[in-house]
PDB file of C-alpha atoms in Angstrom:
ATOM      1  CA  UNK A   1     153.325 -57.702 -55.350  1.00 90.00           C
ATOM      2  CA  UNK A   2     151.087 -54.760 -55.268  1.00 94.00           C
ATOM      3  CA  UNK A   3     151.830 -51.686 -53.301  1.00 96.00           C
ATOM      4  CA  UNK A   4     149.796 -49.274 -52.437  1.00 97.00           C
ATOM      5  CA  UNK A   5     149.341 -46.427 -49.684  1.00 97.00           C
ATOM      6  CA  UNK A   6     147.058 -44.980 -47.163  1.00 97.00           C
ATOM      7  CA  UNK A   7     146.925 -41.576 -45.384  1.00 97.00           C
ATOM      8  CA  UNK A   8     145.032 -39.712 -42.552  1.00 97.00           C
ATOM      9  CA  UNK A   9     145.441 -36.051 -42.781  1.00 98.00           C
ATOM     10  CA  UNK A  10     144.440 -34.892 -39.415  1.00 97.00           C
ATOM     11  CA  UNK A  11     142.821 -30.993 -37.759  1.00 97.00           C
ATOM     12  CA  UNK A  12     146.104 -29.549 -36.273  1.00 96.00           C
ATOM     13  CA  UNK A  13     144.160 -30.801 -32.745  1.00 95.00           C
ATOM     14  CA  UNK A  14     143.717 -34.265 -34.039  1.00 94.00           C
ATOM     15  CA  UNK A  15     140.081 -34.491 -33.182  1.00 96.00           C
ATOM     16  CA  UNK A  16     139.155 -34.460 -36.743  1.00 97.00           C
ATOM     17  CA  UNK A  17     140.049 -36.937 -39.670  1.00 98.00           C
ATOM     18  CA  UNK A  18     139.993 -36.931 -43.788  1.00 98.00           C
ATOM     19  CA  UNK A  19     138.275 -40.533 -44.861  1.00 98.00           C
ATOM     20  CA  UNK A  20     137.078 -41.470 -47.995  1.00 97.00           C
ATOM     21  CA  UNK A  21     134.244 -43.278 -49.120  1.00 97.00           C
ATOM     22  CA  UNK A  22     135.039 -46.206 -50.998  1.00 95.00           C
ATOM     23  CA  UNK A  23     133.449 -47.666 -54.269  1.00 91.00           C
ATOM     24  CA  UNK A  24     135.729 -50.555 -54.844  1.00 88.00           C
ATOM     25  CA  UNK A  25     137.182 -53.159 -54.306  1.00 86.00           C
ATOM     26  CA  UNK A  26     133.884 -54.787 -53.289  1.00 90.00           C
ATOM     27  CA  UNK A  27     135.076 -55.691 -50.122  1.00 87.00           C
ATOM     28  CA  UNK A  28     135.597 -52.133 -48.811  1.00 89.00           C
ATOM     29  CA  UNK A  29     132.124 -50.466 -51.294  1.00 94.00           C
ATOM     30  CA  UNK A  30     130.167 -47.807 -48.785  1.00 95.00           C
ATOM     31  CA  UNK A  31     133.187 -47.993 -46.252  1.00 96.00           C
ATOM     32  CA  UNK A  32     135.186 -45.378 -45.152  1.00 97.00           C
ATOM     33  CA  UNK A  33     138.811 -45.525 -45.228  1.00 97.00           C
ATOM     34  CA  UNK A  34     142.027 -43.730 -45.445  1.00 97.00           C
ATOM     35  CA  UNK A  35     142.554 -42.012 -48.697  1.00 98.00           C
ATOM     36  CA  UNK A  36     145.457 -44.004 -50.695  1.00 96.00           C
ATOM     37  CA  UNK A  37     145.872 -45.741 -53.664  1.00 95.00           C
ATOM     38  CA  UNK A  38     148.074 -48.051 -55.936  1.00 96.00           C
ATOM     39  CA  UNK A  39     151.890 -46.845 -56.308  1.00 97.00           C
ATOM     40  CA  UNK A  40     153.084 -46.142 -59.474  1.00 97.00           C
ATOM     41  CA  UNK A  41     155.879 -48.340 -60.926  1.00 95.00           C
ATOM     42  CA  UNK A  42     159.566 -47.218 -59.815  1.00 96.00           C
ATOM     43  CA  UNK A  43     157.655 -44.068 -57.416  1.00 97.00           C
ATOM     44  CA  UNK A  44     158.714 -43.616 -53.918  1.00 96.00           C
ATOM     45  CA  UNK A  45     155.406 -44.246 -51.015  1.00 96.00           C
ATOM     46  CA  UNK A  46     155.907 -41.279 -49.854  1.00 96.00           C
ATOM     47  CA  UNK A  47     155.561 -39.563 -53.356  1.00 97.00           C
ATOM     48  CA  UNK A  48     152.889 -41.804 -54.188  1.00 98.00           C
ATOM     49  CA  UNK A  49     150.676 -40.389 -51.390  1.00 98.00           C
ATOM     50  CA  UNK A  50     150.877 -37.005 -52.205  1.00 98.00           C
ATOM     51  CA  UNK A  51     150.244 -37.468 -55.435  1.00 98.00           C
ATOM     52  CA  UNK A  52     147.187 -40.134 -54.375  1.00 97.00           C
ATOM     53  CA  UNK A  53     145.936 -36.738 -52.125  1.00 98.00           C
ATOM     54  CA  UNK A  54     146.257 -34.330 -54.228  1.00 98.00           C
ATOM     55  CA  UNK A  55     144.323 -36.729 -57.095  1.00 97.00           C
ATOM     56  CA  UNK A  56     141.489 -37.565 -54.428  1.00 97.00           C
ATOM     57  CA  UNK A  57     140.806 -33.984 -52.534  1.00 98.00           C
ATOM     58  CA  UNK A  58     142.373 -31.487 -54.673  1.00 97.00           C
ATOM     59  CA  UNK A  59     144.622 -30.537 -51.328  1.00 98.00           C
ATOM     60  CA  UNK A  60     148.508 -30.392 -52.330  1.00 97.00           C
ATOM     61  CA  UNK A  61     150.621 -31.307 -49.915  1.00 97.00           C
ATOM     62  CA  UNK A  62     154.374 -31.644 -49.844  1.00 97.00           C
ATOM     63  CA  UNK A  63     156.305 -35.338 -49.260  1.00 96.00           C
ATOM     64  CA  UNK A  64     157.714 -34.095 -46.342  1.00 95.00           C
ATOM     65  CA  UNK A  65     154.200 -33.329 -44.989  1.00 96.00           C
ATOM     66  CA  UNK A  66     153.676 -37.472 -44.428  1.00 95.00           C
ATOM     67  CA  UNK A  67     154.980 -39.521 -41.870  1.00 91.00           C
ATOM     68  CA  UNK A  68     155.090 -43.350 -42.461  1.00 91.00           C
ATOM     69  CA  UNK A  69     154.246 -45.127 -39.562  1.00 89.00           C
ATOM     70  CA  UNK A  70     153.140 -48.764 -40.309  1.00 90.00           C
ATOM     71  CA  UNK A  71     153.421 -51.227 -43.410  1.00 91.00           C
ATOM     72  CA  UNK A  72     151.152 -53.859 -43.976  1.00 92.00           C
ATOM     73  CA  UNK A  73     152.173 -56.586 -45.956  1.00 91.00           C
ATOM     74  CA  UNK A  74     151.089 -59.887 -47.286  1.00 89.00           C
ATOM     75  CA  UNK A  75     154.135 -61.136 -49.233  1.00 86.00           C
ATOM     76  CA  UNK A  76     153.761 -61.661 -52.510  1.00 87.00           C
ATOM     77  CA  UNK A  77     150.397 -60.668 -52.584  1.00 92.00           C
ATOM     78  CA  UNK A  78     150.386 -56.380 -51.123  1.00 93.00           C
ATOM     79  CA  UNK A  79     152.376 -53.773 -49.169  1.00 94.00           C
ATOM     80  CA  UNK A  80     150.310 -51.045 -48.170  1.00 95.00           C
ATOM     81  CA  UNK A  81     152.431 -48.301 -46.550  1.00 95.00           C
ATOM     82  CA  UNK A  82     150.430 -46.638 -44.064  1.00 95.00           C
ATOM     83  CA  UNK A  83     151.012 -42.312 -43.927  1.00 95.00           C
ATOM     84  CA  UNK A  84     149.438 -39.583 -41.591  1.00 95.00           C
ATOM     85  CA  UNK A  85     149.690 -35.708 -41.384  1.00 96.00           C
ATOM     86  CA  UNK A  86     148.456 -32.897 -39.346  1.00 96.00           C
ATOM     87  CA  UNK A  87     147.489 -29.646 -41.201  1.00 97.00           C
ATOM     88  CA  UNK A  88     145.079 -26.572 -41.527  1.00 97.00           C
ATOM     89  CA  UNK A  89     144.078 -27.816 -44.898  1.00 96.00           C
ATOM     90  CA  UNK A  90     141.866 -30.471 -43.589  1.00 96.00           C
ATOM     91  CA  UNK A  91     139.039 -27.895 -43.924  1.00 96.00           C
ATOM     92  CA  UNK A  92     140.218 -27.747 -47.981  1.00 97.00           C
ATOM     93  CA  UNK A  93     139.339 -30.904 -49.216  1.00 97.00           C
ATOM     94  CA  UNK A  94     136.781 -32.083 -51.394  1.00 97.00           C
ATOM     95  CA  UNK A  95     135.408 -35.153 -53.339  1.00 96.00           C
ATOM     96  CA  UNK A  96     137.353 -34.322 -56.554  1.00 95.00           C
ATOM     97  CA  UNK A  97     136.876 -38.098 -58.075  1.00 91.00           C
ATOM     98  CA  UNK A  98     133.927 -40.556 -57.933  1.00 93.00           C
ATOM     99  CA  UNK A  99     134.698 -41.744 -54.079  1.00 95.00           C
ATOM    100  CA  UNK A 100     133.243 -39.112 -51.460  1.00 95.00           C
ATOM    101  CA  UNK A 101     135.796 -37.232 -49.817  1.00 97.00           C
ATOM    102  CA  UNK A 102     134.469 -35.944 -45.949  1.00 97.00           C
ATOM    103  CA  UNK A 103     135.774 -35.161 -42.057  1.00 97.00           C
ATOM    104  CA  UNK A 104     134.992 -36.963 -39.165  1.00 97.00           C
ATOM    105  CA  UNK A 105     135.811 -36.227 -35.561  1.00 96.00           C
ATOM    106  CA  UNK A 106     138.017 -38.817 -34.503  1.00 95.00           C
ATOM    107  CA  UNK A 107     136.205 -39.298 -31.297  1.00 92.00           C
ATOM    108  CA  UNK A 108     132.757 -40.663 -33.362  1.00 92.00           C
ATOM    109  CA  UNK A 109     134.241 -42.772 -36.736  1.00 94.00           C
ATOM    110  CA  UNK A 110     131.096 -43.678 -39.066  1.00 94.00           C
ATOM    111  CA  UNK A 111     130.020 -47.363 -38.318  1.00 94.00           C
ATOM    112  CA  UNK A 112     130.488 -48.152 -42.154  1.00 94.00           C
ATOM    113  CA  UNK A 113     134.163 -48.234 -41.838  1.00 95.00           C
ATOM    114  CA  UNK A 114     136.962 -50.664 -42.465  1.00 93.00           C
ATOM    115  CA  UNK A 115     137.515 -52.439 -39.382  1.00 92.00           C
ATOM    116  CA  UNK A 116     141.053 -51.959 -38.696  1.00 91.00           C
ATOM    117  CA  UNK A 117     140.423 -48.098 -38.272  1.00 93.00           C
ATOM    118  CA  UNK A 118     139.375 -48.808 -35.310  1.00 91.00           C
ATOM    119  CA  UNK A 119     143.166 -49.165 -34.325  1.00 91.00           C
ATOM    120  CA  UNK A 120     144.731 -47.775 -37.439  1.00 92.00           C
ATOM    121  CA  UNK A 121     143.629 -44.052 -36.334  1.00 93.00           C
ATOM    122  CA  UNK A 122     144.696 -44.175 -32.527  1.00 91.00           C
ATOM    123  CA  UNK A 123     147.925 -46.201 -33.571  1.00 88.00           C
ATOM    124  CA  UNK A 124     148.886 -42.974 -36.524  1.00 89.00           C
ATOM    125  CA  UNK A 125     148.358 -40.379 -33.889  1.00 87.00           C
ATOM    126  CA  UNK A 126     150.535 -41.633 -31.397  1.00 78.00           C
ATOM    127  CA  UNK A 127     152.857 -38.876 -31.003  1.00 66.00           C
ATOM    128  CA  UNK A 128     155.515 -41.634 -28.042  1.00 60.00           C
ATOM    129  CA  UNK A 129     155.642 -43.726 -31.080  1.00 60.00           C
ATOM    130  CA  UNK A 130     159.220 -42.117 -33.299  1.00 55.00           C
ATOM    131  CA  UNK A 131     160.636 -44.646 -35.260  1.00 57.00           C
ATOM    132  CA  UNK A 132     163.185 -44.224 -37.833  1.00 59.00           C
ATOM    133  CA  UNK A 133     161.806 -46.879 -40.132  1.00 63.00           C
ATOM    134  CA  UNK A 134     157.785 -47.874 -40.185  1.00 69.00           C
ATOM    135  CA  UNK A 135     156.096 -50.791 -37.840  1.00 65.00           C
ATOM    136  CA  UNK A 136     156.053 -53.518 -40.340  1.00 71.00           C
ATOM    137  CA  UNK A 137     153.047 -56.089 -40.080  1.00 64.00           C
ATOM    138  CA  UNK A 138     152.695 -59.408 -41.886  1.00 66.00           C
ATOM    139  CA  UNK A 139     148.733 -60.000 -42.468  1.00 66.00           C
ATOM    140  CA  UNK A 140     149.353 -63.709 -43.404  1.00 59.00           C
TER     141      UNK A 140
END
C-alpha cells in the first residue's frame, strides 16, 4: 500500500486556499489539487506533510500546524491522509518545484480541478466537525 498526504493551508478567514498545479500522475496533469505527496517509509502523516509543504512552497510549518480530518483509502492499493491549516503564511508561498504553486478564493475554485474538491474543501473547513481520530473513507 501506498500512502500519501494532502493539505489545504487556508487565509486565517478561510476565503482563500493554497492548490497546486499538478504534472503527474496523468490522471490529475493541468489540475489543481491539494499540495501532498508520497510518505516516506516508517514517517508519521502528519510529519510527512510538513515536510511535503515545506518541499512544494518553501513555507515551513510546524506538525502541530495540521489537522487530519479525512483518510481515503483503497486497501491494498492507497491511503491518502487528508490535512488542512489556517495561517498568515498563505500569502508566503511559492512554486519552489516543477508543479505551480498559487491561491484561490475558496468561493471561485478553477474549473481544472480534481473533482472531489468540490467537497474536499467545504468538508476540511468545517469547524462543527472535532473528531479525535480522522473520517475514514473506503474508495472501493
Amino acid at each position: 500500500m501506498i500512502n500519501y498526504v494532502t493539505g489545504f493551508m487556508y487565509s486565517p478567514d478561510a476565503t482563500q486556499v493554497v492548490l497546486i498545479k499538478k504534472r503527474q500522475p496523468e490522471w490529475q496533469k493541468g489540475k489543481f489539487n491539494g499540495v501532498g505527496g508520497k510518505i516516506h517509509q516508517g514517517e508519521p502523516p502528519e510529519e510527512a506533510m510538513r515536510r511535503e509543504f515545506l518541499e512544494e512552497t518553501g513555507v515551513m510549518t510546524a506538525v502541530s500546524d495540521w489537522r487530519c480530518f479525512l483518510i481515503l483509502t483503497n486497501p491494498d492499493k492507497y491511503r491518502i491522509y487528508m490535512f488542512s491549516t489556517y495561517s498568515e503564511q498563505f500569502t508566503q508561498v511559492k512554486t519552489v518545484e516543477k508543479e505551480e504553486v498559487s491561491v484561490h478564493h475558496t468561493a471561485s475554485l478553477p474549473k481544472n480541478k480534481i473533482a472531489n474538491l468540490a467537497w474536499l474543501i467545504p468538508l476540511s473547513q468545517d469547524q462543527k466537525i472535532i473528531l479525535d481520530t480522522p473520517l475514514t473513507i473506503d474508495c472501493r
